Amino acid sequence: MSKTAPAADAEALDAFYADLEANHLAPLWPISAELMPSAPTPQTAPYLWKWSMLRRLAERAGELVTIERGGDRRVLSLANPSLDGAPYASSTLWGAIQYLGPRESAPGHRHTPSAIRFVMEGSGVWTTVNGDACGMFPGDLVLTPSWHWHDHNNETDEPMIWFDGLDLPTVKALDAIFFEPYEPDELQEVRGHGISERLWGGRASRPRGFDLPVGPSSPLLVYRWGDTDAALDGLLAERGGPHVTLEYTNPVTGGAVMPTLGCEMHRIVAGGRSRPYRKVGSSVYVVFGGAGSSVIDGQRYEWSRGDMFVVPSWATLEHEVSETSDLFCITDRPMLEALHLFREEWIDFATDAPSRLEISVVTSA
Ligand code: 1HN
């Protein structure tokens, strides 16, 4: 069958297309191939930010910019240059670094986007989540789920820097953003310190005899680096490497920590290489330790501690490390799984694709 419907003369067709446009209608046939590619063709491109640059500019923000009501947070977002100036790491994920100076606090608020904090530097800041003051130390993951009150409070004499990951671009695309400042005080009243950890932080245990509100997100708000580290060691001891992955889970469901955001930690042993892999959905990686490189759709990105990089949907990903390396990442996978849109595959280059021959090194300021 012809793509342009019944044959017509050029003049009549031009008039018809003009008429369509004037009436805010768009014919599918000229754009169907672009709308329906055989596999995802994301706007999001890979990109890598170096820690030395992130650290330097976060510190400068600390010197130059105070935290006021309204602005609320000293946050530098990873603005992927492929996204037309949007302050987003990928089309679905927000990634940023946040700097909180000595004796500073970031006032309480809540919003419908869900967030995670992954601590890069400094020790002892409290993020209070619905009245539960959660201590933050390097390598810890702290959750601030959708519509939970949260403030950050640095009672130490050192600055603190962490990675912020949010589902904000997705919630924005769904026109579902709500925000509310905590009032009248800047900081919440603290009900206690580490409440969620005492209730839910045991190994494979569930509290009985407590009045436990159950929501869609993990009731455990903090995942300590010591536990993550030990779990990765356990996986390596069991399987021998070179690459092990854990997903942080909601202890109630065993599923993702939040409905919209998944969190993972990858450990790749020195000299090791991961199997080439791709999945639907994007990820933002944070190098917590080690040094190595990742080949993303044929381009090599070299990284070391603190660097952050974006892996787009359906991009082929392969890590190669010189030192044993720990890569934290956030993903939109829980959303894709909930919608039955998730796919993943491991790629055997020997038989599947010849394209790996062309690898260029990307360096980034
Ligand atoms: C936010 O509330 C925080 O609470 C961090 O620390 C980053 C990015 C966009 C919107 C809200 C925070 C954020 C954010």
Coordinates of C-alpha atoms and ligand atoms in Angstrom, one line a residue:
M1 CA 0.0 0.0 0.0
S2 CA 1.2 3.5 -0.8
K3 CA 2.5 5.6 2.1
T4 CA 0.9 8.8 0.9
A5 CA -2.6 7.4 0.6
P6 CA -4.2 7.8 -2.9
A7 CA -2.1 9.6 -5.4
A8 CA -2.9 13.3 -5.8
D9 CA -1.3 16.1 -7.7
A10 CA 1.4 18.1 -5.9
E11 CA -0.5 21.3 -5.7
A12 CA -3.6 19.6 -4.1
L13 CA -1.3 17.8 -1.6
D14 CA 0.5 21.1 -0.6
A15 CA -2.9 22.8 0.0
F16 CA -4.0 19.8 2.0
Y17 CA -0.9 19.9 4.2
A18 CA -1.3 23.6 4.7
D19 CA -4.9 23.1 5.7
L20 CA -3.9 20.4 8.2
E21 CA -1.3 22.7 9.8
A22 CA -3.8 25.6 10.0
N23 CA -6.2 23.3 11.8
H24 CA -3.6 21.9 14.2
L25 CA -3.6 18.4 12.8
A26 CA -0.5 16.4 11.9
P27 CA -0.4 13.5 9.5
L28 CA 1.3 10.4 10.9
W29 CA 2.8 9.1 7.7
P30 CA 5.7 11.5 7.3
I31 CA 6.8 11.0 11.0
S32 CA 5.9 7.4 11.7
A33 CA 9.5 6.1 11.3
E34 CA 10.8 8.7 13.8
L35 CA 7.9 8.1 16.2
M36 CA 8.3 4.3 16.0
P37 CA 12.0 3.4 15.7
S38 CA 12.7 -0.3 16.0
A39 CA 14.5 0.4 19.3
P40 CA 14.7 3.4 21.7
T41 CA 16.5 6.5 20.2
P42 CA 16.9 8.6 23.3
Q43 CA 17.5 12.4 23.2
T44 CA 19.7 11.9 26.3
A45 CA 23.3 11.3 25.4
P46 CA 26.1 10.0 27.6
Y47 CA 28.0 12.6 29.6
L48 CA 30.6 12.6 32.4
W49 CA 31.3 15.2 35.0
K50 CA 34.7 15.2 36.8
W51 CA 34.8 15.3 40.6
S52 CA 37.6 17.9 40.7
M53 CA 35.4 20.3 38.8
L54 CA 32.2 19.4 40.7
R55 CA 34.1 19.8 44.1
R56 CA 35.7 23.1 43.1
L57 CA 32.5 24.7 41.9
A58 CA 30.4 23.4 44.9
E59 CA 32.9 24.9 47.2
R60 CA 32.8 28.2 45.3
A61 CA 28.9 28.1 45.6
G62 CA 29.5 27.7 49.3
E63 CA 31.6 30.8 49.4
L64 CA 29.3 33.0 47.2
V65 CA 25.8 31.8 47.7
T66 CA 23.8 31.7 51.0
I67 CA 20.9 29.4 51.5
E68 CA 17.7 31.4 51.8
R69 CA 14.1 30.6 51.9
G70 CA 12.8 30.4 48.4
G71 CA 16.1 29.2 46.9
D72 CA 16.2 26.6 49.7
R73 CA 19.1 24.5 48.6
R74 CA 22.7 25.0 47.4
V75 CA 22.4 22.5 44.6
L76 CA 24.3 22.3 41.3
S77 CA 22.4 20.1 38.8
L78 CA 24.0 17.9 36.2
A79 CA 22.7 19.6 33.1
N80 CA 23.2 17.1 30.3
P81 CA 24.2 19.1 27.2
S82 CA 22.0 16.9 25.0
L83 CA 18.8 18.1 26.7
D84 CA 18.5 21.6 25.3
G85 CA 19.5 23.5 28.4
A86 CA 17.2 21.6 30.8
P87 CA 18.8 21.1 34.3
Y88 CA 18.4 17.3 33.9
A89 CA 21.0 14.5 33.8
S90 CA 18.7 12.4 31.6
S91 CA 15.2 12.9 30.3
T92 CA 13.8 11.1 33.4
L93 CA 16.4 11.6 36.1
W94 CA 17.8 14.6 38.1
G95 CA 21.3 14.3 39.4
A96 CA 23.1 17.0 41.4
I97 CA 25.7 17.8 44.0
Q98 CA 24.7 19.7 47.1
Y99 CA 27.0 21.6 49.4
L100 CA 26.1 22.4 53.0
G101 CA 28.7 24.5 54.8
P102 CA 29.7 24.2 58.4
R103 CA 26.9 25.1 60.8
E104 CA 24.5 25.7 58.0
S105 CA 21.0 24.2 57.5
A106 CA 18.7 23.9 54.6
P107 CA 15.1 24.5 55.6
G108 CA 12.3 22.0 55.7
H109 CA 10.0 21.4 52.8
R110 CA 8.2 18.6 50.9
H111 CA 7.5 17.9 47.3
T112 CA 6.0 15.1 45.2
P113 CA 9.3 14.3 43.4
S114 CA 11.1 11.6 45.4
A115 CA 14.8 12.0 46.2
I116 CA 17.8 10.1 47.4
R117 CA 21.1 11.4 48.9
F118 CA 24.3 9.6 48.5
V119 CA 27.1 11.0 50.7
M120 CA 30.4 11.9 49.0
E121 CA 32.3 13.9 51.5
G122 CA 31.9 15.1 55.2
S123 CA 30.3 13.4 58.1
G124 CA 27.6 14.1 60.6
V125 CA 25.0 16.1 58.8
W126 CA 21.4 15.2 59.8
T127 CA 18.7 14.9 57.2
T128 CA 15.5 14.9 59.1
V129 CA 12.7 13.0 57.3
N130 CA 9.3 13.3 58.7
G131 CA 10.8 14.0 62.1
D132 CA 13.4 11.2 62.0
A133 CA 16.9 12.6 62.1
C134 CA 19.1 10.5 59.9
G135 CA 22.9 10.9 60.3
M136 CA 24.9 11.0 57.1
F137 CA 28.3 9.6 56.5
P138 CA 30.3 8.8 53.3
G139 CA 28.8 6.0 51.3
D140 CA 25.4 6.2 53.1
L141 CA 22.2 6.3 51.1
V142 CA 19.4 8.4 52.6
L143 CA 15.8 8.4 51.2
T144 CA 13.5 11.4 51.1
P145 CA 10.4 9.8 49.5
S146 CA 7.6 11.7 47.8
W147 CA 5.8 14.2 50.0
H148 CA 8.0 13.5 53.1
W149 CA 9.1 16.6 55.0
H150 CA 12.9 17.0 54.9
D151 CA 15.6 19.4 56.0
H152 CA 19.3 19.2 56.2
N153 CA 21.3 20.4 59.2
N154 CA 25.0 20.6 59.5
E155 CA 26.1 20.9 63.2
T156 CA 29.7 20.2 62.4
D157 CA 32.6 22.5 61.5
E158 CA 33.2 20.8 58.1
P159 CA 31.3 21.2 54.9
M160 CA 29.4 18.3 53.5
I161 CA 28.8 17.3 49.9
W162 CA 26.4 14.7 48.6
F163 CA 24.8 13.5 45.4
D164 CA 21.1 14.3 45.0
G165 CA 19.1 12.0 42.7
L166 CA 15.5 12.7 41.9
D167 CA 12.7 11.6 39.6
L168 CA 11.9 15.2 39.0
P169 CA 12.0 15.3 35.2
T170 CA 9.5 12.4 35.1
V171 CA 7.2 14.0 37.7
K172 CA 7.4 17.3 35.8
A173 CA 6.6 15.5 32.5
L174 CA 3.5 14.0 34.2
D175 CA 2.5 17.5 35.5
A176 CA 2.3 16.1 39.0
I177 CA 4.7 18.5 40.9
F178 CA 3.5 19.9 44.3
F179 CA 5.7 21.7 46.8
E180 CA 5.2 23.0 50.3
P181 CA 7.6 24.8 52.6
Y182 CA 7.7 23.6 56.3
E183 CA 6.3 26.4 58.5
P184 CA 6.5 28.3 60.6
D185 CA 10.0 27.0 61.7
E186 CA 12.9 26.4 59.4
L187 CA 13.6 22.9 60.8
Q188 CA 11.3 20.2 61.8
E189 CA 10.8 19.0 65.3
V190 CA 12.9 16.0 65.7
R191 CA 11.0 12.9 67.0
G192 CA 14.2 10.9 67.4
H193 CA 17.5 10.0 65.7
G194 CA 17.7 6.9 63.5
I195 CA 14.1 5.7 64.2
S196 CA 13.7 3.9 60.9
E197 CA 17.0 2.2 61.3
R198 CA 16.0 0.8 64.7
L199 CA 12.7 -0.4 63.3
W200 CA 13.7 -1.7 59.9
G201 CA 17.5 -1.9 59.9
G202 CA 17.9 -5.4 61.2
R203 CA 18.9 -8.1 58.8
A204 CA 15.8 -9.7 57.2
S205 CA 13.6 -8.7 60.1
R206 CA 10.2 -6.9 60.4
P207 CA 9.1 -5.1 63.5
R208 CA 6.0 -6.5 65.3
G209 CA 3.9 -4.6 67.8
F210 CA 4.5 -1.2 66.4
D211 CA 2.0 1.1 64.7
L212 CA 3.6 1.1 61.3
P213 CA 2.3 3.3 58.5
V214 CA 2.8 1.5 55.2
G215 CA 3.4 3.6 52.1
P216 CA 4.7 3.0 48.6
S217 CA 8.3 3.8 49.6
S218 CA 10.7 2.0 51.9
P219 CA 10.1 2.7 55.6
L220 CA 13.9 2.3 56.1
L221 CA 15.3 5.7 55.3
V222 CA 19.0 5.0 55.6
Y223 CA 21.3 2.4 54.1
R224 CA 24.7 2.4 55.7
W225 CA 27.9 2.1 53.7
G226 CA 29.2 -0.6 56.1
D227 CA 26.2 -2.8 55.3
T228 CA 26.5 -2.2 51.6
D229 CA 30.2 -2.9 51.6
A230 CA 29.7 -6.2 53.5
A231 CA 26.9 -7.2 51.1
L232 CA 29.2 -6.6 48.1
D233 CA 32.0 -8.6 49.7
G234 CA 29.5 -11.4 50.3
L235 CA 28.4 -11.4 46.7
L236 CA 32.0 -11.4 45.5
A237 CA 33.0 -14.2 47.9
E238 CA 30.1 -16.2 46.5
R239 CA 30.6 -15.6 42.8
G240 CA 34.2 -14.5 42.5
G241 CA 33.6 -11.4 40.3
P242 CA 34.6 -9.6 38.3
H243 CA 31.3 -7.7 38.6
V244 CA 28.6 -7.9 41.3
T245 CA 25.6 -5.7 41.7
L246 CA 23.2 -5.1 44.5
E247 CA 19.9 -3.3 44.5
Y248 CA 18.9 -1.4 47.7
T249 CA 15.5 -2.7 48.6
N250 CA 12.3 -1.8 50.5
P251 CA 12.4 -4.3 53.4
V252 CA 8.6 -4.6 53.3
T253 CA 8.3 -5.6 49.7
G254 CA 11.8 -6.7 48.6
G255 CA 11.3 -4.3 45.7
A256 CA 12.8 -1.0 44.7
V257 CA 13.3 1.6 47.5
M258 CA 10.8 4.0 45.9
P259 CA 8.1 3.6 43.1
T260 CA 10.0 5.9 40.8
L261 CA 13.6 5.5 41.6
G262 CA 15.8 2.4 41.9
C263 CA 19.3 2.5 43.6
E264 CA 22.1 0.1 42.9
M265 CA 25.7 -0.4 43.9
H266 CA 28.2 -2.2 41.5
R267 CA 31.6 -3.5 42.5
I268 CA 34.1 -4.5 39.9
V269 CA 37.3 -6.0 41.0
A270 CA 40.7 -4.7 39.9
G271 CA 41.6 -5.7 36.3
G272 CA 38.0 -6.8 35.8
R273 CA 35.6 -6.1 32.9
S274 CA 31.8 -6.3 33.1
R275 CA 29.8 -8.1 30.4
P276 CA 28.4 -5.6 27.8
Y277 CA 24.8 -4.9 28.7
R278 CA 21.9 -2.7 27.9
K279 CA 18.5 -2.0 29.4
V280 CA 15.5 0.3 28.8
G281 CA 15.7 3.3 31.0
S282 CA 18.5 5.7 31.9
S283 CA 20.9 5.7 34.9
V284 CA 23.1 8.3 36.6
Y285 CA 26.3 6.7 38.0
V286 CA 28.4 8.1 40.9
V287 CA 31.9 6.7 41.3
F288 CA 32.2 6.1 45.0
G289 CA 35.6 4.5 44.9
G290 CA 38.3 3.2 42.5
A291 CA 39.3 4.1 38.9
G292 CA 38.5 2.7 35.5
S293 CA 36.4 3.4 32.5
S294 CA 33.1 2.7 30.9
V295 CA 32.4 2.2 27.2
I296 CA 28.9 3.6 26.5
D297 CA 27.7 3.0 22.9
G298 CA 31.3 2.7 21.7
Q299 CA 32.8 5.7 23.4
R300 CA 35.1 5.3 26.4
Y301 CA 34.6 7.5 29.5
E302 CA 37.5 7.4 32.0
W303 CA 36.6 8.0 35.6
S304 CA 37.9 8.0 39.2
R305 CA 36.4 8.8 42.6
G306 CA 33.6 11.3 42.6
D307 CA 33.0 11.4 38.9
M308 CA 29.4 11.2 37.7
F309 CA 28.1 10.0 34.4
V310 CA 24.9 9.3 32.5
V311 CA 24.0 6.1 30.7
P312 CA 21.0 6.6 28.3
S313 CA 18.3 4.1 27.6
W314 CA 19.3 1.1 25.5
A315 CA 23.0 2.2 25.4
T316 CA 25.5 -0.6 25.5
L317 CA 27.5 -0.4 28.7
E318 CA 30.7 -2.1 29.6
H319 CA 33.0 -1.2 32.6
E320 CA 36.7 -1.9 32.7
V321 CA 38.6 -1.1 35.9
S322 CA 42.2 -0.7 37.0
E323 CA 41.4 -0.6 40.7
T324 CA 38.6 -2.3 42.5
S325 CA 35.7 0.1 42.0
D326 CA 32.4 0.9 43.5
L327 CA 29.8 2.5 41.3
F328 CA 26.6 3.8 42.9
C329 CA 23.7 4.5 40.5
I330 CA 20.1 5.6 40.4
T331 CA 17.7 4.4 37.7
D332 CA 14.2 4.8 36.4
R333 CA 13.8 1.1 36.2
P334 CA 11.0 0.8 38.8
M335 CA 8.7 3.0 36.7
L336 CA 9.5 1.0 33.5
E337 CA 8.9 -2.3 35.4
A338 CA 5.6 -1.0 36.8
L339 CA 4.5 -0.2 33.2
H340 CA 5.8 -3.5 31.8
L341 CA 8.2 -1.6 29.6
F342 CA 11.4 -2.9 31.0
R343 CA 13.8 -4.9 28.9
E344 CA 17.5 -5.8 29.4
E345 CA 20.1 -7.9 27.6
W346 CA 23.7 -8.9 27.8
I347 CA 25.4 -8.6 24.5
D348 CA 27.9 -11.0 23.0
F349 CA 30.0 -8.9 20.7
A350 CA 31.6 -11.9 19.1
T351 CA 28.3 -12.8 17.5
D352 CA 25.9 -9.8 17.9
A353 CA 27.6 -6.7 16.7
P354 CA 30.8 -5.6 15.0
S355 CA 30.6 -2.0 16.2
R356 CA 33.0 -2.3 19.1
L357 CA 36.0 -1.9 16.9
E358 CA 35.7 1.9 16.8
I359 CA 36.3 3.2 20.3
S360 CA 37.2 6.7 21.0
V361 CA 38.2 8.3 24.3
V362 CA 36.1 11.1 25.6
T363 CA 37.6 13.5 28.0
S364 CA 35.6 16.1 29.8
A365 CA 36.5 19.1 32.0
Ligands
1HN1 C1 15.5 19.3 46.9 O1 14.4 19.5 47.7 C2 16.7 18.9 47.5 O2 15.8 18.8 49.7 C3 17.8 18.7 46.7 O3 17.9 18.6 49.4 C4 17.7 18.8 45.3 C5 16.4 19.3 43.4 C6 15.3 19.7 42.8 C7 14.2 20.0 43.5 C8 14.2 19.8 44.9 C9 16.8 18.8 49.0 C10 16.5 19.2 44.7 C11 15.4 19.4 45.5

